[in-house]
C-alpha cells in the first residue's frame, strides 16, 4: 500500500504568513557563500542543501491522508482541506470510486468535503464509513444555505453512508480495516489498515495516556506491531499541561505510546496552527532525541509533511 499526506495541520488551516516567508528568505540568504553562486549547478546544490524547514513547508491544510491499495483502490482518512488538494493533484481511480473513513466529525475533518472535485462528476461513487450515527445528516447540514451554494441533495445519489462498529473488522477491496474509540471531546476513532501483512494506523485527535494499562485489548489490537502510524502530537509538553482534556497529545507521549505498542515508525501529525516550520523542525529533533536517549527505543520518528508518499 502507498500512503500520501494531503493535509497534516490541526484545528484550522494555517497558511504561511508574510513574516514567515520573509524569515525563510533571510535564513537562506544568511547561509549563502560566494562558492554557492558561481554557476547554475552551484546554486542548485546550495538550494538542495538547505534544511527542509527553510526550503519547504510541512503544510497548511487540515487532515486528509490517502491510502492507495495494490489494486488501485482509494481509501481516504478524513476530509479536511487537504481533500481539495488531493482532488487537484492525485489521479482518479479507474472506477471513480472512493472510500472515506472518518476519525470524527469536527469541522477541521469534514470541511474539505464540499470542495472535493469528483463529488460533482456524475460517474463518481463515494462510500463514507463512520462509527457515528446520523453522519449523513451532518454532511447534509454543512452544505445547506447559507453555508454552501450547492445543496447536498444534488449529489446525494453519488454518496453511500456505511455504519461501522468498533472492533468489528471490515474489508475494502483487499484491505482489512478496524477501528477503536480513543480519548477526545465528543469521541474520535483510530483506524488500522492491513494489506499483505503490512499494517498502517491512522490516529489523529487523540489524547494519549502515558500509562498503557489504561487501554483495553481493543486499542492494543489496533496499534500493536504496526509498521507505520500517524499519531496526534499537536503539543509540546508545556502546551499539553495547559490544555488537559482538549483531546490532543504532546510529541513525547506519541513516542512513549509507539514504543509500548511495538510500532516501527511514527509520523507526528495534526500540527498546532501556531507552530511554524522552524518550530516543527525543532519538535521533530526533540522527539528523535527523546526516542533515542530517554525512551531508548528503536521507533523511527518523522514529521507528517504534505505531499510525502510512503510505501509499505
PDB file of C-alpha atoms in Angstrom, residues 9-266:
ATOM      1  CA  UNK A   9      -2.404  20.602  10.149  1.00  0.00           C
ATOM      2  CA  UNK A  10      -4.760  20.520  13.130  1.00  0.00           C
ATOM      3  CA  UNK A  11      -7.784  22.606  14.130  1.00  0.00           C
ATOM      4  CA  UNK A  12      -7.677  25.156  11.306  1.00  0.00           C
ATOM      5  CA  UNK A  13      -5.725  25.780   8.093  1.00  0.00           C
ATOM      6  CA  UNK A  14      -2.540  27.742   8.784  1.00  0.00           C
ATOM      7  CA  UNK A  15      -1.048  29.172   5.558  1.00  0.00           C
ATOM      8  CA  UNK A  16       2.391  30.753   5.667  1.00  0.00           C
ATOM      9  CA  UNK A  17       2.342  34.392   6.719  1.00  0.00           C
ATOM     10  CA  UNK A  18       4.338  37.182   5.097  1.00  0.00           C
ATOM     11  CA  UNK A  19       6.617  37.238   8.143  1.00  0.00           C
ATOM     12  CA  UNK A  20       7.265  33.509   7.926  1.00  0.00           C
ATOM     13  CA  UNK A  21       8.116  33.694   4.225  1.00  0.00           C
ATOM     14  CA  UNK A  22      10.484  36.589   4.894  1.00  0.00           C
ATOM     15  CA  UNK A  23      12.129  34.645   7.733  1.00  0.00           C
ATOM     16  CA  UNK A  24      12.785  31.734   5.354  1.00  0.00           C
ATOM     17  CA  UNK A  25      14.337  34.053   2.761  1.00  0.00           C
ATOM     18  CA  UNK A  26      16.551  35.729   5.367  1.00  0.00           C
ATOM     19  CA  UNK A  27      17.659  32.360   6.763  1.00  0.00           C
ATOM     20  CA  UNK A  28      18.587  31.172   3.257  1.00  0.00           C
ATOM     21  CA  UNK A  29      20.445  34.353   2.352  1.00  0.00           C
ATOM     22  CA  UNK A  30      22.437  34.240   5.598  1.00  0.00           C
ATOM     23  CA  UNK A  31      23.789  30.817   4.558  1.00  0.00           C
ATOM     24  CA  UNK A  32      24.979  31.830   1.089  1.00  0.00           C
ATOM     25  CA  UNK A  33      28.716  31.840   0.397  1.00  0.00           C
ATOM     26  CA  UNK A  34      30.460  33.055  -2.747  1.00  0.00           C
ATOM     27  CA  UNK A  35      31.042  29.487  -3.927  1.00  0.00           C
ATOM     28  CA  UNK A  36      27.276  28.893  -3.884  1.00  0.00           C
ATOM     29  CA  UNK A  37      26.530  31.366  -6.686  1.00  0.00           C
ATOM     30  CA  UNK A  38      29.372  30.818  -9.168  1.00  0.00           C
ATOM     31  CA  UNK A  39      27.272  28.659 -11.505  1.00  0.00           C
ATOM     32  CA  UNK A  40      23.760  27.277 -12.011  1.00  0.00           C
ATOM     33  CA  UNK A  41      24.929  23.915 -10.648  1.00  0.00           C
ATOM     34  CA  UNK A  42      26.351  25.585  -7.535  1.00  0.00           C
ATOM     35  CA  UNK A  43      23.076  27.379  -6.945  1.00  0.00           C
ATOM     36  CA  UNK A  44      21.177  24.110  -7.340  1.00  0.00           C
ATOM     37  CA  UNK A  45      23.459  22.384  -4.823  1.00  0.00           C
ATOM     38  CA  UNK A  46      23.021  25.251  -2.377  1.00  0.00           C
ATOM     39  CA  UNK A  47      19.251  25.096  -2.543  1.00  0.00           C
ATOM     40  CA  UNK A  48      19.315  21.323  -2.134  1.00  0.00           C
ATOM     41  CA  UNK A  49      21.494  21.717   0.965  1.00  0.00           C
ATOM     42  CA  UNK A  50      19.026  23.962   2.774  1.00  0.00           C
ATOM     43  CA  UNK A  51      17.137  22.425   5.700  1.00  0.00           C
ATOM     44  CA  UNK A  52      13.597  21.348   4.879  1.00  0.00           C
ATOM     45  CA  UNK A  53      12.092  23.903   7.252  1.00  0.00           C
ATOM     46  CA  UNK A  54      13.695  26.695   5.192  1.00  0.00           C
ATOM     47  CA  UNK A  55      13.316  25.388   1.637  1.00  0.00           C
ATOM     48  CA  UNK A  56       9.994  23.600   2.185  1.00  0.00           C
ATOM     49  CA  UNK A  57       6.977  23.542   4.469  1.00  0.00           C
ATOM     50  CA  UNK A  58       5.109  20.885   6.430  1.00  0.00           C
ATOM     51  CA  UNK A  59       1.853  22.205   5.017  1.00  0.00           C
ATOM     52  CA  UNK A  60      -1.167  24.264   5.961  1.00  0.00           C
ATOM     53  CA  UNK A  61      -4.169  22.015   5.234  1.00  0.00           C
ATOM     54  CA  UNK A  62      -6.340  20.205   7.748  1.00  0.00           C
ATOM     55  CA  UNK A  63      -6.312  16.398   7.971  1.00  0.00           C
ATOM     56  CA  UNK A  64      -6.520  14.202   4.902  1.00  0.00           C
ATOM     57  CA  UNK A  65      -4.442  11.047   4.383  1.00  0.00           C
ATOM     58  CA  UNK A  66      -4.769   8.840   1.308  1.00  0.00           C
ATOM     59  CA  UNK A  67      -4.148   5.107   1.159  1.00  0.00           C
ATOM     60  CA  UNK A  68      -3.728   3.622  -2.304  1.00  0.00           C
ATOM     61  CA  UNK A  69      -4.120  -0.148  -2.239  1.00  0.00           C
ATOM     62  CA  UNK A  70      -2.225  -2.512  -4.537  1.00  0.00           C
ATOM     63  CA  UNK A  71      -5.326  -2.913  -6.696  1.00  0.00           C
ATOM     64  CA  UNK A  72      -5.576   0.872  -7.072  1.00  0.00           C
ATOM     65  CA  UNK A  73      -8.396   1.252  -4.566  1.00  0.00           C
ATOM     66  CA  UNK A  74      -8.604   4.644  -2.877  1.00  0.00           C
ATOM     67  CA  UNK A  75      -9.146   4.831   0.888  1.00  0.00           C
ATOM     68  CA  UNK A  76      -9.133   8.307   2.424  1.00  0.00           C
ATOM     69  CA  UNK A  77      -8.837   9.093   6.109  1.00  0.00           C
ATOM     70  CA  UNK A  78     -10.704  12.314   6.953  1.00  0.00           C
ATOM     71  CA  UNK A  79     -11.818  15.106   4.655  1.00  0.00           C
ATOM     72  CA  UNK A  80     -10.129  18.266   5.854  1.00  0.00           C
ATOM     73  CA  UNK A  81      -8.986  20.943   3.410  1.00  0.00           C
ATOM     74  CA  UNK A  82      -6.270  18.567   2.202  1.00  0.00           C
ATOM     75  CA  UNK A  83      -9.022  16.678   0.351  1.00  0.00           C
ATOM     76  CA  UNK A  84      -9.412  19.616  -2.047  1.00  0.00           C
ATOM     77  CA  UNK A  85      -5.687  19.485  -2.857  1.00  0.00           C
ATOM     78  CA  UNK A  86      -5.856  15.732  -3.326  1.00  0.00           C
ATOM     79  CA  UNK A  87      -8.683  16.135  -5.859  1.00  0.00           C
ATOM     80  CA  UNK A  88      -6.496  18.538  -7.856  1.00  0.00           C
ATOM     81  CA  UNK A  89      -3.244  16.561  -7.809  1.00  0.00           C
ATOM     82  CA  UNK A  90      -3.992  12.856  -7.331  1.00  0.00           C
ATOM     83  CA  UNK A  91      -5.042  10.742 -10.336  1.00  0.00           C
ATOM     84  CA  UNK A  92      -8.595   9.474 -10.076  1.00  0.00           C
ATOM     85  CA  UNK A  93      -9.094   5.721  -9.714  1.00  0.00           C
ATOM     86  CA  UNK A  94     -10.153   3.974 -12.898  1.00  0.00           C
ATOM     87  CA  UNK A  95     -13.533   3.052 -11.417  1.00  0.00           C
ATOM     88  CA  UNK A  96     -14.067   6.579  -9.981  1.00  0.00           C
ATOM     89  CA  UNK A  97     -14.791   5.018  -6.605  1.00  0.00           C
ATOM     90  CA  UNK A  98     -13.584   6.431  -3.290  1.00  0.00           C
ATOM     91  CA  UNK A  99     -13.917   5.212   0.289  1.00  0.00           C
ATOM     92  CA  UNK A 100     -13.664   7.857   3.026  1.00  0.00           C
ATOM     93  CA  UNK A 101     -13.227   6.922   6.699  1.00  0.00           C
ATOM     94  CA  UNK A 102     -13.772   9.496   9.421  1.00  0.00           C
ATOM     95  CA  UNK A 103     -11.988   9.720  12.742  1.00  0.00           C
ATOM     96  CA  UNK A 104     -14.707  12.111  13.930  1.00  0.00           C
ATOM     97  CA  UNK A 105     -16.848  14.922  12.604  1.00  0.00           C
ATOM     98  CA  UNK A 106     -15.230  18.045  13.983  1.00  0.00           C
ATOM     99  CA  UNK A 107     -15.106  20.886  11.482  1.00  0.00           C
ATOM    100  CA  UNK A 108     -11.437  20.548  10.532  1.00  0.00           C
ATOM    101  CA  UNK A 109     -12.004  16.925   9.481  1.00  0.00           C
ATOM    102  CA  UNK A 110     -15.025  17.445   7.225  1.00  0.00           C
ATOM    103  CA  UNK A 111     -14.599  20.976   5.834  1.00  0.00           C
ATOM    104  CA  UNK A 112     -12.884  19.853   2.643  1.00  0.00           C
ATOM    105  CA  UNK A 113     -15.697  17.533   1.552  1.00  0.00           C
ATOM    106  CA  UNK A 114     -17.794  20.137  -0.324  1.00  0.00           C
ATOM    107  CA  UNK A 115     -14.647  21.133  -2.272  1.00  0.00           C
ATOM    108  CA  UNK A 116     -13.809  17.592  -3.447  1.00  0.00           C
ATOM    109  CA  UNK A 117     -13.923  17.923  -7.259  1.00  0.00           C
ATOM    110  CA  UNK A 118     -15.001  14.318  -8.064  1.00  0.00           C
ATOM    111  CA  UNK A 119     -18.086  14.871  -5.913  1.00  0.00           C
ATOM    112  CA  UNK A 120     -19.602  16.868  -8.762  1.00  0.00           C
ATOM    113  CA  UNK A 121     -18.856  14.359 -11.519  1.00  0.00           C
ATOM    114  CA  UNK A 122     -21.827  12.087 -12.351  1.00  0.00           C
ATOM    115  CA  UNK A 123     -19.772   8.861 -12.604  1.00  0.00           C
ATOM    116  CA  UNK A 124     -18.217   9.215  -9.128  1.00  0.00           C
ATOM    117  CA  UNK A 125     -19.176   6.866  -6.290  1.00  0.00           C
ATOM    118  CA  UNK A 126     -18.178   7.651  -2.695  1.00  0.00           C
ATOM    119  CA  UNK A 127     -18.615   5.306   0.263  1.00  0.00           C
ATOM    120  CA  UNK A 128     -18.432   7.101   3.605  1.00  0.00           C
ATOM    121  CA  UNK A 129     -17.611   4.889   6.593  1.00  0.00           C
ATOM    122  CA  UNK A 130     -18.325   6.218  10.069  1.00  0.00           C
ATOM    123  CA  UNK A 131     -18.989   4.839  13.565  1.00  0.00           C
ATOM    124  CA  UNK A 132     -21.076   7.941  14.339  1.00  0.00           C
ATOM    125  CA  UNK A 133     -24.866   7.750  13.913  1.00  0.00           C
ATOM    126  CA  UNK A 134     -26.582  10.297  11.645  1.00  0.00           C
ATOM    127  CA  UNK A 135     -23.396  11.045   9.721  1.00  0.00           C
ATOM    128  CA  UNK A 136     -25.492  11.628   6.600  1.00  0.00           C
ATOM    129  CA  UNK A 137     -27.472  14.370   8.353  1.00  0.00           C
ATOM    130  CA  UNK A 138     -24.314  16.168   9.452  1.00  0.00           C
ATOM    131  CA  UNK A 139     -22.909  16.157   5.925  1.00  0.00           C
ATOM    132  CA  UNK A 140     -26.166  17.432   4.505  1.00  0.00           C
ATOM    133  CA  UNK A 141     -26.210  20.196   7.106  1.00  0.00           C
ATOM    134  CA  UNK A 142     -22.812  21.618   6.211  1.00  0.00           C
ATOM    135  CA  UNK A 143     -23.911  22.010   2.597  1.00  0.00           C
ATOM    136  CA  UNK A 144     -27.130  23.885   3.373  1.00  0.00           C
ATOM    137  CA  UNK A 145     -27.646  27.547   2.580  1.00  0.00           C
ATOM    138  CA  UNK A 146     -26.200  29.925   3.663  1.00  0.00           C
ATOM    139  CA  UNK A 147     -23.097  27.797   4.404  1.00  0.00           C
ATOM    140  CA  UNK A 148     -22.590  26.454   0.877  1.00  0.00           C
ATOM    141  CA  UNK A 149     -24.083  27.271  -2.527  1.00  0.00           C
ATOM    142  CA  UNK A 150     -24.653  23.640  -3.623  1.00  0.00           C
ATOM    143  CA  UNK A 151     -27.168  21.569  -1.662  1.00  0.00           C
ATOM    144  CA  UNK A 152     -26.225  18.029  -0.634  1.00  0.00           C
ATOM    145  CA  UNK A 153     -29.395  16.712  -2.301  1.00  0.00           C
ATOM    146  CA  UNK A 154     -27.870  17.474  -5.695  1.00  0.00           C
ATOM    147  CA  UNK A 155     -25.023  14.985  -5.162  1.00  0.00           C
ATOM    148  CA  UNK A 156     -26.519  12.527  -2.652  1.00  0.00           C
ATOM    149  CA  UNK A 157     -27.009   9.792  -5.275  1.00  0.00           C
ATOM    150  CA  UNK A 158     -23.208   9.525  -5.565  1.00  0.00           C
ATOM    151  CA  UNK A 159     -22.678   9.106  -1.821  1.00  0.00           C
ATOM    152  CA  UNK A 160     -23.322   5.972   0.211  1.00  0.00           C
ATOM    153  CA  UNK A 161     -23.117   6.076   4.024  1.00  0.00           C
ATOM    154  CA  UNK A 162     -21.969   2.914   5.779  1.00  0.00           C
ATOM    155  CA  UNK A 163     -22.160   2.490   9.551  1.00  0.00           C
ATOM    156  CA  UNK A 164     -19.266   0.585  11.153  1.00  0.00           C
ATOM    157  CA  UNK A 165     -18.754  -0.823  14.642  1.00  0.00           C
ATOM    158  CA  UNK A 166     -15.506  -0.507  16.627  1.00  0.00           C
ATOM    159  CA  UNK A 167     -13.797  -3.856  16.990  1.00  0.00           C
ATOM    160  CA  UNK A 168     -15.641  -5.392  14.033  1.00  0.00           C
ATOM    161  CA  UNK A 169     -13.372  -5.896  11.040  1.00  0.00           C
ATOM    162  CA  UNK A 170     -14.482  -4.955   7.540  1.00  0.00           C
ATOM    163  CA  UNK A 171     -12.873  -5.051   4.120  1.00  0.00           C
ATOM    164  CA  UNK A 172     -12.465  -2.500   1.361  1.00  0.00           C
ATOM    165  CA  UNK A 173     -11.110  -4.485  -1.551  1.00  0.00           C
ATOM    166  CA  UNK A 174      -8.146  -6.473  -0.238  1.00  0.00           C
ATOM    167  CA  UNK A 175      -7.518  -4.079   2.665  1.00  0.00           C
ATOM    168  CA  UNK A 176      -8.684  -5.262   6.082  1.00  0.00           C
ATOM    169  CA  UNK A 177      -9.767  -2.467   8.447  1.00  0.00           C
ATOM    170  CA  UNK A 178     -10.840  -1.982  12.036  1.00  0.00           C
ATOM    171  CA  UNK A 179     -11.238   0.898  14.477  1.00  0.00           C
ATOM    172  CA  UNK A 180     -11.385   1.685  18.179  1.00  0.00           C
ATOM    173  CA  UNK A 181     -12.580   4.650  20.206  1.00  0.00           C
ATOM    174  CA  UNK A 182      -9.977   6.988  21.683  1.00  0.00           C
ATOM    175  CA  UNK A 183      -9.978   9.886  24.148  1.00  0.00           C
ATOM    176  CA  UNK A 184     -11.189  13.135  22.554  1.00  0.00           C
ATOM    177  CA  UNK A 185     -14.096  15.519  23.286  1.00  0.00           C
ATOM    178  CA  UNK A 186     -17.103  14.017  21.551  1.00  0.00           C
ATOM    179  CA  UNK A 187     -15.152  10.872  20.711  1.00  0.00           C
ATOM    180  CA  UNK A 188     -12.630  10.043  17.995  1.00  0.00           C
ATOM    181  CA  UNK A 189     -11.685   6.753  16.361  1.00  0.00           C
ATOM    182  CA  UNK A 190      -8.309   5.333  15.397  1.00  0.00           C
ATOM    183  CA  UNK A 191      -8.120   3.034  12.350  1.00  0.00           C
ATOM    184  CA  UNK A 192      -5.775   0.266  11.299  1.00  0.00           C
ATOM    185  CA  UNK A 193      -5.456  -0.927   7.718  1.00  0.00           C
ATOM    186  CA  UNK A 194      -3.744  -4.210   6.817  1.00  0.00           C
ATOM    187  CA  UNK A 195      -2.700  -5.364   3.347  1.00  0.00           C
ATOM    188  CA  UNK A 196      -0.149  -8.096   2.559  1.00  0.00           C
ATOM    189  CA  UNK A 197       0.828  -8.294   6.252  1.00  0.00           C
ATOM    190  CA  UNK A 198       1.687  -4.570   6.349  1.00  0.00           C
ATOM    191  CA  UNK A 199      -0.151  -2.583   8.993  1.00  0.00           C
ATOM    192  CA  UNK A 200      -0.876   1.156   8.905  1.00  0.00           C
ATOM    193  CA  UNK A 201      -2.577   3.099  11.707  1.00  0.00           C
ATOM    194  CA  UNK A 202      -4.279   6.473  11.496  1.00  0.00           C
ATOM    195  CA  UNK A 203      -4.841   8.045  14.915  1.00  0.00           C
ATOM    196  CA  UNK A 204      -5.465  11.757  14.951  1.00  0.00           C
ATOM    197  CA  UNK A 205      -7.217  13.849  17.643  1.00  0.00           C
ATOM    198  CA  UNK A 206      -6.184  11.512  20.420  1.00  0.00           C
ATOM    199  CA  UNK A 207      -5.215  12.405  23.966  1.00  0.00           C
ATOM    200  CA  UNK A 208      -2.781   9.605  24.720  1.00  0.00           C
ATOM    201  CA  UNK A 209      -2.160   8.242  28.200  1.00  0.00           C
ATOM    202  CA  UNK A 210       1.354   7.741  29.470  1.00  0.00           C
ATOM    203  CA  UNK A 211       0.197   4.613  31.303  1.00  0.00           C
ATOM    204  CA  UNK A 212      -0.791   1.993  28.718  1.00  0.00           C
ATOM    205  CA  UNK A 213      -2.609  -0.011  31.392  1.00  0.00           C
ATOM    206  CA  UNK A 214      -5.471   2.430  30.840  1.00  0.00           C
ATOM    207  CA  UNK A 215      -6.002   0.952  27.389  1.00  0.00           C
ATOM    208  CA  UNK A 216      -8.027  -2.172  26.735  1.00  0.00           C
ATOM    209  CA  UNK A 217      -7.468  -5.001  24.314  1.00  0.00           C
ATOM    210  CA  UNK A 218      -9.420  -3.108  21.664  1.00  0.00           C
ATOM    211  CA  UNK A 219      -6.780  -0.371  21.497  1.00  0.00           C
ATOM    212  CA  UNK A 220      -3.895  -2.826  21.511  1.00  0.00           C
ATOM    213  CA  UNK A 221      -5.495  -4.754  18.644  1.00  0.00           C
ATOM    214  CA  UNK A 222      -5.477  -1.606  16.500  1.00  0.00           C
ATOM    215  CA  UNK A 223      -1.977  -0.340  17.298  1.00  0.00           C
ATOM    216  CA  UNK A 224       0.175  -3.331  18.239  1.00  0.00           C
ATOM    217  CA  UNK A 225       3.141  -4.004  15.941  1.00  0.00           C
ATOM    218  CA  UNK A 226       2.091  -1.501  13.281  1.00  0.00           C
ATOM    219  CA  UNK A 227       4.637  -0.867  10.540  1.00  0.00           C
ATOM    220  CA  UNK A 228       3.706   2.820  10.434  1.00  0.00           C
ATOM    221  CA  UNK A 229       1.363   5.012  12.435  1.00  0.00           C
ATOM    222  CA  UNK A 230       0.115   8.559  12.108  1.00  0.00           C
ATOM    223  CA  UNK A 231      -0.156   9.855  15.684  1.00  0.00           C
ATOM    224  CA  UNK A 232      -1.588  13.057  17.049  1.00  0.00           C
ATOM    225  CA  UNK A 233       1.283  15.077  18.519  1.00  0.00           C
ATOM    226  CA  UNK A 234      -0.049  18.603  18.383  1.00  0.00           C
ATOM    227  CA  UNK A 235       1.581  19.890  21.558  1.00  0.00           C
ATOM    228  CA  UNK A 236       4.830  20.315  23.369  1.00  0.00           C
ATOM    229  CA  UNK A 237       4.689  19.044  26.950  1.00  0.00           C
ATOM    230  CA  UNK A 238       4.193  22.580  28.287  1.00  0.00           C
ATOM    231  CA  UNK A 239       1.276  23.148  25.923  1.00  0.00           C
ATOM    232  CA  UNK A 240      -0.249  19.780  26.836  1.00  0.00           C
ATOM    233  CA  UNK A 241      -0.155  20.595  30.550  1.00  0.00           C
ATOM    234  CA  UNK A 242      -2.048  23.816  29.846  1.00  0.00           C
ATOM    235  CA  UNK A 243      -4.580  22.003  27.643  1.00  0.00           C
ATOM    236  CA  UNK A 244      -5.512  18.838  29.508  1.00  0.00           C
ATOM    237  CA  UNK A 245      -8.768  17.309  28.193  1.00  0.00           C
ATOM    238  CA  UNK A 246      -8.505  19.219  24.927  1.00  0.00           C
ATOM    239  CA  UNK A 247      -8.087  15.879  23.152  1.00  0.00           C
ATOM    240  CA  UNK A 248      -4.542  16.137  21.776  1.00  0.00           C
ATOM    241  CA  UNK A 249      -1.111  14.820  22.756  1.00  0.00           C
ATOM    242  CA  UNK A 250       2.452  16.037  23.314  1.00  0.00           C
ATOM    243  CA  UNK A 251       5.012  14.545  20.951  1.00  0.00           C
ATOM    244  CA  UNK A 252       6.767  12.764  23.829  1.00  0.00           C
ATOM    245  CA  UNK A 253       3.605  10.781  24.626  1.00  0.00           C
ATOM    246  CA  UNK A 254       3.404   9.718  20.983  1.00  0.00           C
ATOM    247  CA  UNK A 255       6.945   8.323  21.229  1.00  0.00           C
ATOM    248  CA  UNK A 256       6.217   6.556  24.526  1.00  0.00           C
ATOM    249  CA  UNK A 257       2.998   5.082  23.163  1.00  0.00           C
ATOM    250  CA  UNK A 258       4.683   3.851  19.984  1.00  0.00           C
ATOM    251  CA  UNK A 259       7.455   2.159  21.948  1.00  0.00           C
ATOM    252  CA  UNK A 260       4.973   0.424  24.238  1.00  0.00           C
ATOM    253  CA  UNK A 261       2.825  -0.748  21.323  1.00  0.00           C
ATOM    254  CA  UNK A 262       5.753  -2.030  19.244  1.00  0.00           C
ATOM    255  CA  UNK A 263       5.166   0.394  16.370  1.00  0.00           C
ATOM    256  CA  UNK A 264       8.058   0.549  13.903  1.00  0.00           C
ATOM    257  CA  UNK A 265       7.673   4.135  12.667  1.00  0.00           C
ATOM    258  CA  UNK A 266       5.507   7.105  13.621  1.00  0.00           C
TER     259      UNK A 266
END
